[in-house]
PDB file of C-alpha atoms in Angstrom:
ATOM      1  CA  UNK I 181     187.552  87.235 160.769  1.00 47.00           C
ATOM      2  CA  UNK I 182     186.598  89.074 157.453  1.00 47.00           C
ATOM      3  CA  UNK I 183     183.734  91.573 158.247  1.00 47.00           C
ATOM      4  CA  UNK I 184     180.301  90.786 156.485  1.00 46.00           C
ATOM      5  CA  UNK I 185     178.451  94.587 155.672  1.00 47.00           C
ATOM      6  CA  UNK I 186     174.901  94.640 155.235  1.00 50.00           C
ATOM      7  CA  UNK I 187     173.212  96.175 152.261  1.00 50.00           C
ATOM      8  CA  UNK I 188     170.310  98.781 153.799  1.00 53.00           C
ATOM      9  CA  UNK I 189     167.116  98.079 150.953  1.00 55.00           C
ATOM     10  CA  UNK I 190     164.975 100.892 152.914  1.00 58.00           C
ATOM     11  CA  UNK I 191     165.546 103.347 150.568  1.00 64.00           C
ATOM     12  CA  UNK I 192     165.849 101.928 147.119  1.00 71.00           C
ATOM     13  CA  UNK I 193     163.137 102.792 144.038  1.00 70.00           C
ATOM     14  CA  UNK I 194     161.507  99.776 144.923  1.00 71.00           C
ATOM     15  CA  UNK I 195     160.905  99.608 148.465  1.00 71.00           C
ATOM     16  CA  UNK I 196     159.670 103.333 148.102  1.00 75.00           C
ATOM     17  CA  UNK I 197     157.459 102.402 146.141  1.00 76.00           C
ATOM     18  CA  UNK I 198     156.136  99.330 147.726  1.00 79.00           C
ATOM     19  CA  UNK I 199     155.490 101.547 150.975  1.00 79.00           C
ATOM     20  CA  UNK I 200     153.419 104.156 149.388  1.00 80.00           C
ATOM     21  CA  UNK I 201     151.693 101.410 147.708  1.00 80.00           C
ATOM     22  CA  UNK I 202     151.191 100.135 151.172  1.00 80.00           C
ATOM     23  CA  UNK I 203     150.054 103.586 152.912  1.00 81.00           C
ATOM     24  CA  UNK I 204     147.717 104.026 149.643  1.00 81.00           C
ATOM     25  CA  UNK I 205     146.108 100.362 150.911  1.00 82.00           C
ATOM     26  CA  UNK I 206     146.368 101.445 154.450  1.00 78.00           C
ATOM     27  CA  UNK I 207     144.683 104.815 153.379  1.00 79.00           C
ATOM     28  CA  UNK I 208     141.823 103.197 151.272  1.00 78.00           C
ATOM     29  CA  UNK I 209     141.206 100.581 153.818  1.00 78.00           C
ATOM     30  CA  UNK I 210     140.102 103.265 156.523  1.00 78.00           C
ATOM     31  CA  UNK I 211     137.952 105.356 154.607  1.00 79.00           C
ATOM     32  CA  UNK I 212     136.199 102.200 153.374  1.00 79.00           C
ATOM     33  CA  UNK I 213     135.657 101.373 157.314  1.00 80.00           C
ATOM     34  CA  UNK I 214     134.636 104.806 157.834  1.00 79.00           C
ATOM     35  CA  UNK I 215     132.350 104.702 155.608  1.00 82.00           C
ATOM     36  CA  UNK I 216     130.534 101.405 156.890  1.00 77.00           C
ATOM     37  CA  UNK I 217     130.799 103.249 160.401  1.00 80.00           C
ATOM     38  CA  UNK I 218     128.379 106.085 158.913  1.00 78.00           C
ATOM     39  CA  UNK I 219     126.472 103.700 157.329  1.00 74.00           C
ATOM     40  CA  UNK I 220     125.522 101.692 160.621  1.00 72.00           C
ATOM     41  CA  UNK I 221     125.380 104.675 162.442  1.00 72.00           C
ATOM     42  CA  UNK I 222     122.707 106.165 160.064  1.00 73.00           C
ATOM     43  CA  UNK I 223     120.911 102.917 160.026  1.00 72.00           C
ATOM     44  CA  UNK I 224     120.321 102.565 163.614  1.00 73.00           C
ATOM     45  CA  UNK I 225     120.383 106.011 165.045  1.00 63.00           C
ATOM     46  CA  UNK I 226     119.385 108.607 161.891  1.00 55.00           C
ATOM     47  CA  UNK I 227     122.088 110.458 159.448  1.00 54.00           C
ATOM     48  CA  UNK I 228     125.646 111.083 160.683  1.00 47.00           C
ATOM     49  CA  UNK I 229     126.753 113.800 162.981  1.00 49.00           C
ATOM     50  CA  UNK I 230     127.697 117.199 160.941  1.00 49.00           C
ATOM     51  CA  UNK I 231     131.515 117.036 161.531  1.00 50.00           C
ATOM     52  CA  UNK I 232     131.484 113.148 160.209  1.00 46.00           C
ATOM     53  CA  UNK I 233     129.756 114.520 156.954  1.00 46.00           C
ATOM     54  CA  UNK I 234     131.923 117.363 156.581  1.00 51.00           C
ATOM     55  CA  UNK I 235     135.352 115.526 156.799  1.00 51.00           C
ATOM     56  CA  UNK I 236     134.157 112.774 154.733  1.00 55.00           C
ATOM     57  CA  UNK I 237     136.449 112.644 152.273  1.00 55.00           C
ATOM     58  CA  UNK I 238     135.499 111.292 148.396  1.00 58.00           C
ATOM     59  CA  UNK I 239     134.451 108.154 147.576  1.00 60.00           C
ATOM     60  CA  UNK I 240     137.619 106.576 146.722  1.00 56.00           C
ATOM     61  CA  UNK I 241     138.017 103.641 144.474  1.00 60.00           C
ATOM     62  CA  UNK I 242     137.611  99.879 145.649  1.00 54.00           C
ATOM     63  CA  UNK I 243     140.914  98.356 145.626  1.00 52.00           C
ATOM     64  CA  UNK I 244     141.167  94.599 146.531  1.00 57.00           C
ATOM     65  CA  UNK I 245     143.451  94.736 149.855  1.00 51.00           C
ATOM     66  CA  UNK I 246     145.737  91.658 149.378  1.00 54.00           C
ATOM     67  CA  UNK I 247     147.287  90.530 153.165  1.00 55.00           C
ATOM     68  CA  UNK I 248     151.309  90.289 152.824  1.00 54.00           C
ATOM     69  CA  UNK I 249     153.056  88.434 155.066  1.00 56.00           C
ATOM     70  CA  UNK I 250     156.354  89.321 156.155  1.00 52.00           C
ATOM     71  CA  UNK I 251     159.108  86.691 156.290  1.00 53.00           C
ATOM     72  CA  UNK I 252     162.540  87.092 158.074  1.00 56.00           C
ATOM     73  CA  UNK I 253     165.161  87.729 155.915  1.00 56.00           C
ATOM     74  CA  UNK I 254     163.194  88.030 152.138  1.00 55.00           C
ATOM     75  CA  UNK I 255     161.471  91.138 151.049  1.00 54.00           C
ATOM     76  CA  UNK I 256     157.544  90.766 150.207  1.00 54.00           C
ATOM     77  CA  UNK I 257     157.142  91.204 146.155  1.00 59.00           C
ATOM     78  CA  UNK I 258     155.273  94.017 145.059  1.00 57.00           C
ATOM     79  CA  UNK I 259     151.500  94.045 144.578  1.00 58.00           C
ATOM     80  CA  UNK I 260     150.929  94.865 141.007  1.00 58.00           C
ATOM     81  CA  UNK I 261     149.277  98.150 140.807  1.00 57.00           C
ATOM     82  CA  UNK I 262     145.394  98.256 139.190  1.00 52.00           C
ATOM     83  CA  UNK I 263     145.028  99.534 135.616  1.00 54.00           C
ATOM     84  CA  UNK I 264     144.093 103.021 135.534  1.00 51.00           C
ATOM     85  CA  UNK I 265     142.953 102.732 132.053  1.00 52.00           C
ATOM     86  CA  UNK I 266     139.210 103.172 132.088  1.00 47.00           C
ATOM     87  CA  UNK I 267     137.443 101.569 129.297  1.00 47.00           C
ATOM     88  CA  UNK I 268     135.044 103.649 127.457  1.00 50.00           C
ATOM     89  CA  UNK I 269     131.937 102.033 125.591  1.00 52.00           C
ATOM     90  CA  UNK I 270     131.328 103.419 122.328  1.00 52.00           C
ATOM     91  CA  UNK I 271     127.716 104.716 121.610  1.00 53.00           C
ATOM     92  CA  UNK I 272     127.241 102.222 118.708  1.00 52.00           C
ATOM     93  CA  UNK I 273     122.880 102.203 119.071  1.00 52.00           C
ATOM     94  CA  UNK I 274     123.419 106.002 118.708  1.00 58.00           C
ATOM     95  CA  UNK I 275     126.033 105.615 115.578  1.00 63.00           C
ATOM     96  CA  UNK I 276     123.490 103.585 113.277  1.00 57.00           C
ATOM     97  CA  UNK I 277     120.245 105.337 114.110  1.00 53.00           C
ATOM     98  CA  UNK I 278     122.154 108.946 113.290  1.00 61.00           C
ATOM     99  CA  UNK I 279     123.495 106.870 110.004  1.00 63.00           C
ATOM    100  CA  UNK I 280     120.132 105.495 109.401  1.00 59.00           C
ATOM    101  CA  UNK I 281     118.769 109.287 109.680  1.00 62.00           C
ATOM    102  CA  UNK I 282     121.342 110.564 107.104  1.00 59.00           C
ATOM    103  CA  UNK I 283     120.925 107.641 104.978  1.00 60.00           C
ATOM    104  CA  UNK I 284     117.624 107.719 104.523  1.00 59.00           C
ATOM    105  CA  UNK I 285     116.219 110.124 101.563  1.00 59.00           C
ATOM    106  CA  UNK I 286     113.888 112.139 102.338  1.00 66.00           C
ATOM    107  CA  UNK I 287     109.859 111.367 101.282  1.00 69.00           C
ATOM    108  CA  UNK I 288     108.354 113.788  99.085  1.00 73.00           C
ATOM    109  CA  UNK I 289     104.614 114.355 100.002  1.00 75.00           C
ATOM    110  CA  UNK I 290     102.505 115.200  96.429  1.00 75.00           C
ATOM    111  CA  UNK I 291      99.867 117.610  97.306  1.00 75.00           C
ATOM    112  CA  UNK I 292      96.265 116.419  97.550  1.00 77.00           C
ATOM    113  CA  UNK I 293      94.854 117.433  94.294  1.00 73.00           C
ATOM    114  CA  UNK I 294      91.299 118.974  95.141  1.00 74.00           C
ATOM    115  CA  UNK I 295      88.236 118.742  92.729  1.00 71.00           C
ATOM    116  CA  UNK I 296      87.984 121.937  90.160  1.00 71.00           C
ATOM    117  CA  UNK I 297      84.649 122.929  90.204  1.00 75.00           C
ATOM    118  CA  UNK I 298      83.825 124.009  86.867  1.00 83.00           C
ATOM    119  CA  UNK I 299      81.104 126.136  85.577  1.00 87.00           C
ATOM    120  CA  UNK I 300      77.584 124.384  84.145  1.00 90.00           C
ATOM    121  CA  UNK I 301      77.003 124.641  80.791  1.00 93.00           C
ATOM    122  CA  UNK I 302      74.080 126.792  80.647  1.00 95.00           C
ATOM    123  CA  UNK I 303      71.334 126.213  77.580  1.00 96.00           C
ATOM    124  CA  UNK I 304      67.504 127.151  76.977  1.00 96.00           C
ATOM    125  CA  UNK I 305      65.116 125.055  76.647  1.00 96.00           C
ATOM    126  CA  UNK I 306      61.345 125.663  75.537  1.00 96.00           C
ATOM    127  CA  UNK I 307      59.050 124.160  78.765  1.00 96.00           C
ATOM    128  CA  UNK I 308      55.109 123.742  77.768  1.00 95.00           C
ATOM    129  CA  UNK I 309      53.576 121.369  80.700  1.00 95.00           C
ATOM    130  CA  UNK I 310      50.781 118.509  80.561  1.00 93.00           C
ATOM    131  CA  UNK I 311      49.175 115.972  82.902  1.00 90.00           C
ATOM    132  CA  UNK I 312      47.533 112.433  82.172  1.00 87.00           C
ATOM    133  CA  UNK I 313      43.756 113.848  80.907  1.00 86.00           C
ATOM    134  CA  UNK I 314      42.943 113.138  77.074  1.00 82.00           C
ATOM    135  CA  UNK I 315      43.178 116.417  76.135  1.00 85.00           C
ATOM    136  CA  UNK I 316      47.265 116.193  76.849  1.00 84.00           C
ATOM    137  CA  UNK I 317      48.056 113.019  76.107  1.00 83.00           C
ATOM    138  CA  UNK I 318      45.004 111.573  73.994  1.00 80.00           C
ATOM    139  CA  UNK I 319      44.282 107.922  73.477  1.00 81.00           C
ATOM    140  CA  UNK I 320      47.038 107.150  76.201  1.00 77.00           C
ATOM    141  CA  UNK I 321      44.648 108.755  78.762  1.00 73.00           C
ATOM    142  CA  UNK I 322      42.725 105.245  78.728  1.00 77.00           C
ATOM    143  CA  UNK I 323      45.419 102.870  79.253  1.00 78.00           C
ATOM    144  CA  UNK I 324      45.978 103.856  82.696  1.00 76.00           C
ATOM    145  CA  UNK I 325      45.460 100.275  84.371  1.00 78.00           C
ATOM    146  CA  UNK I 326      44.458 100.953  88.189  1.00 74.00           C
ATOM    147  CA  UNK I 327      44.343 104.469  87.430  1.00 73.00           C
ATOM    148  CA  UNK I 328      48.111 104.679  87.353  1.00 84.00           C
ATOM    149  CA  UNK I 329      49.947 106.707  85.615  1.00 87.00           C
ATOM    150  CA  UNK I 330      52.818 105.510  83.593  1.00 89.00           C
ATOM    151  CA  UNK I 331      55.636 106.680  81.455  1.00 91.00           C
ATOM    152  CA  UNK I 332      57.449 105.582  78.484  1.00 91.00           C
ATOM    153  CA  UNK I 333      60.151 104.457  80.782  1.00 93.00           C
ATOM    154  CA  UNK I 334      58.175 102.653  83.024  1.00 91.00           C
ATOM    155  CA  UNK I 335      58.140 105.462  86.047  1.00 93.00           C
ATOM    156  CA  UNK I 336      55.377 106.127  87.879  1.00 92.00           C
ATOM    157  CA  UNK I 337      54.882 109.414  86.952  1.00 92.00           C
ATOM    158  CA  UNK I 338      54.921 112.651  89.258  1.00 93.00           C
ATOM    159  CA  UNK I 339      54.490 116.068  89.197  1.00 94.00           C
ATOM    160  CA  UNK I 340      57.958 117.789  90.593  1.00 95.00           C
ATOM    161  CA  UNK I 341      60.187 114.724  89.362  1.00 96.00           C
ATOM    162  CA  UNK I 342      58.980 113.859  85.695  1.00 96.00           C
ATOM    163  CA  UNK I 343      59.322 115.867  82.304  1.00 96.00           C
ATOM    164  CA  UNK I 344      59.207 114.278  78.958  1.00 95.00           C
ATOM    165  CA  UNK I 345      62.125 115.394  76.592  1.00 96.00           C
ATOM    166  CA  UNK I 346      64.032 113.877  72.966  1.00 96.00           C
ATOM    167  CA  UNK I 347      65.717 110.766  73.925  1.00 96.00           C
ATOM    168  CA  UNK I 348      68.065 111.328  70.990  1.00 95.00           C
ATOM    169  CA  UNK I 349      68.875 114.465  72.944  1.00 95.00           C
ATOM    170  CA  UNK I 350      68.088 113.599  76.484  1.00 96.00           C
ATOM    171  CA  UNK I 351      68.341 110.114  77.211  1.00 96.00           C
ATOM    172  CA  UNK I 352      65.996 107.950  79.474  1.00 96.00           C
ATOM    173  CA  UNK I 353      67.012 108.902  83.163  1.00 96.00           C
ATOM    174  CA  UNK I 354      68.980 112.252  82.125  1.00 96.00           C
ATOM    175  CA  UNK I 355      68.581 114.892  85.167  1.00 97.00           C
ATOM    176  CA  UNK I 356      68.304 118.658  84.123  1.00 97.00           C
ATOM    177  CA  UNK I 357      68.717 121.844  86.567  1.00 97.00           C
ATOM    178  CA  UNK I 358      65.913 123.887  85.316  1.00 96.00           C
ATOM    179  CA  UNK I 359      65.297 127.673  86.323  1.00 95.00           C
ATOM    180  CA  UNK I 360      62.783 128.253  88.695  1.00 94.00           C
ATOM    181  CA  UNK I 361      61.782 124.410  88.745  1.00 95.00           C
ATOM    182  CA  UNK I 362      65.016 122.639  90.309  1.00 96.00           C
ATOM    183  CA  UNK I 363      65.769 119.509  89.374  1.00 96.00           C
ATOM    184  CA  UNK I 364      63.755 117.112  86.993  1.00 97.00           C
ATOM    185  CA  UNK I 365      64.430 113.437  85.186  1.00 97.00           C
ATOM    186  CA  UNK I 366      63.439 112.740  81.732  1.00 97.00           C
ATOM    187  CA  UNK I 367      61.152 109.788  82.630  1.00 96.00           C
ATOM    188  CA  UNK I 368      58.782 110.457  79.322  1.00 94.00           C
ATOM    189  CA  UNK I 369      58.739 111.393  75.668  1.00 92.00           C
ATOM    190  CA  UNK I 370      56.040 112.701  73.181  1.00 87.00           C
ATOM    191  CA  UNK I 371      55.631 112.952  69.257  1.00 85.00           C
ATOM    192  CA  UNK I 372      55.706 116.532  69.504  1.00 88.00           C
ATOM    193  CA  UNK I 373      58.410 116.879  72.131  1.00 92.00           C
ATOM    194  CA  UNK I 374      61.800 117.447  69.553  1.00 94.00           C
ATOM    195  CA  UNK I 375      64.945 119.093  70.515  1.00 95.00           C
ATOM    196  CA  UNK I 376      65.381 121.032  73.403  1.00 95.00           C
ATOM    197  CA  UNK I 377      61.612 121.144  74.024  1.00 95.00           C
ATOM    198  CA  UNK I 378      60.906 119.607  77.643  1.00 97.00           C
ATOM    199  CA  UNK I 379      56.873 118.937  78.714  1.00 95.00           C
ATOM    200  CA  UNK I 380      56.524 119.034  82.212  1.00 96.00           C
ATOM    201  CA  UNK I 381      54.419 116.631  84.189  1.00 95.00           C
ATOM    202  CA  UNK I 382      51.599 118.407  86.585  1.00 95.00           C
ATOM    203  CA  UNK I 383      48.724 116.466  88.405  1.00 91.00           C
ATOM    204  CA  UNK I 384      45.719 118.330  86.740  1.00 90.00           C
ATOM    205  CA  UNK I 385      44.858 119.994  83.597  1.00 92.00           C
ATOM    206  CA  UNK I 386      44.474 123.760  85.423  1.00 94.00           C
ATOM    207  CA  UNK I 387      47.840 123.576  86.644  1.00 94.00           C
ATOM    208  CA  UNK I 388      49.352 122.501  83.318  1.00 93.00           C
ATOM    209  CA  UNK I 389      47.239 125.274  81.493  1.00 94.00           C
ATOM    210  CA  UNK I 390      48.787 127.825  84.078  1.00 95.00           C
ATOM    211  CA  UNK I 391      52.454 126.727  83.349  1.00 95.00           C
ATOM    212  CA  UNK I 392      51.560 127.354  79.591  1.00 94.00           C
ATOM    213  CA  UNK I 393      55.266 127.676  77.680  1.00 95.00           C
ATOM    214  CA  UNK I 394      58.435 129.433  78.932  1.00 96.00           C
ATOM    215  CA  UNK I 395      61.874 129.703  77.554  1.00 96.00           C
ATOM    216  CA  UNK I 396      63.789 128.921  80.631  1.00 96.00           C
ATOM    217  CA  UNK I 397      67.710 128.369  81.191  1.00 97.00           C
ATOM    218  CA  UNK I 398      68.820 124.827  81.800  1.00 97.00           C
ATOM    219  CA  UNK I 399      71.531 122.537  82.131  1.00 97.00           C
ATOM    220  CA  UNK I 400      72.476 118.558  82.408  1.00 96.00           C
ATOM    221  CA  UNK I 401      73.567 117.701  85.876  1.00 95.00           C
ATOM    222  CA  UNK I 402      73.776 114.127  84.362  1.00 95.00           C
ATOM    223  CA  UNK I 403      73.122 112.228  81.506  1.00 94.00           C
ATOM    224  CA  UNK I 404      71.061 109.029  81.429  1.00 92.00           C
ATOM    225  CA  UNK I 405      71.655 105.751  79.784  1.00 82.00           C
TER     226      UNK I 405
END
C-alpha cells in the first residue's frame, strides 16, 4: 500500500498571516471588554482603581470581529483586512472665503471734504438812525393804522432788527453784520437812503438823535430776494 504524506499548511505566508490577523482580533477584542469593565466599574462604584488607569493601554480602533468557524479538513478564508487609508476632507468653506478675500479689490474711502471757512468781505457803510415821529419820516408818520409801525416791506418794524438800506444794493430781506450793532435786516428804504448808506430803526426820536451818523465796517451775511 502506497504511502499518502500530508502537506503541513501551519507555516505557509498565508496561515501566518491569518493567525496574527487572528491574535490582532483576539487582542482588540479584550481591550474593548476592558474597557466596558472600567466603564461599569466607574458607573457604579466611582473612577477606576490607579493600576487599571495606568495599564490602560490606547484606545485602539473598532474593528468588526467576524466569528469563523472551523471545519474539519478545509482551512477558514482570510478576513479581508480594513483599509488603512484615512480619508481626509478638504477645507473647501475655507478655500472660497480666502479666494473671495483675494478676489475682492479693495474699497477706496474719499476723505470727507470739510467746509472752508472763508473770510467776510468787509465794507463801510455810512449809519445815520431814525424812528417813526414826523420829523424822521414826515407825512408817513400819520399812516400808522393802530399805531403800528410798518415798513416798505411789510415788517413790523423794530428797533435791534430793522434798518432801511438801497434795494438796488441791498435787497428786501438782505442781513448785514454791522460793527458794534450785530446783526440787522433791510426791512425799509428811504428817498435819501442811496448806496451804502443804512438808517437804523430806534423806538424814539432821543435815541435816534444820540446814534447821529457813523462810518462803521460791515458785511452781507446774506442777501435777500
Amino acid at each position: 500500500m502506497a504511502t499518502i504524506s500530508k502537506h503541513d499548511h501551519s507555516n505557509t505566508p498565508g496561515a501566518i498571516k491569518r493567525r496574527k490577523a487572528a491574535r490582532r482580533r483576539w487582542a482588540v477584542a479584550c481591550a474593548a471588554t476592558l474597557i466596558g469593565i472600567i466603564g461599569v466599574a466607574q458607573a457604579i462604584g466611582g473612577p477606576a482603581p490607579a493600576e487599571a488607569v495606568e495599564t490602560e493601554p490606547p484606545a485602539p480602533q473598532v474593528v468588526q470581529v467576524k466569528t469563523i468557524t472551523a471545519v474539519p479538513g478545509k482551512l477558514p478564508e482570510p478576513t479581508p483586512e480594513p483599509s488603512e487609508e484615512a480619508v481626509v476632507e478638504e477645507p473647501v468653506v475655507a478655500e472660497a472665503v480666502a479666494e473671495t478675500q483675494a478676489s475682492a479689490a479693495p474699497v477706496e474711502v474719499e476723505p470727507e471734504l470739510q467746509p472752508v471757512e472763508t473770510e467776510p468781505e468787509w465794507f463801510t457803510v455810512e449809519a445815520t438812525a431814525y424812528c417813526s415821529c414826523a420829523k424822521c419820516c414826515g407825512e408817513w408818520a400819520n399812516k400808522r393804522p393802530g399805531g403800528v409801525v410798518y415798513t416798505a416791506d411789510g415788517s413790523v418794524a423794530q428797533a435791534g432788527v430793522t434798518i432801511a438800506a438801497d434795494w438796488d444794493v441791498f435787497p428786501a430781506g438782505t442781513v448785514l453784520y454791522i460793527e458794534g450793532l450785530g446783526e440787522r435786516i433791510v426791512q425799509d428804504r428811504g428817498g435819501a437812503i442811496n448806496g451804502y448808506d443804512v438808517d437804523v430803526y430806534h423806538d424814539d426820536h432821543n435815541a435816534a438823535l444820540q446814534f447821529g451818523r457813523q462810518h462803521l465796517n460791515a458785511y452781507v451775511v446774506s442777501y435777500g430776494d
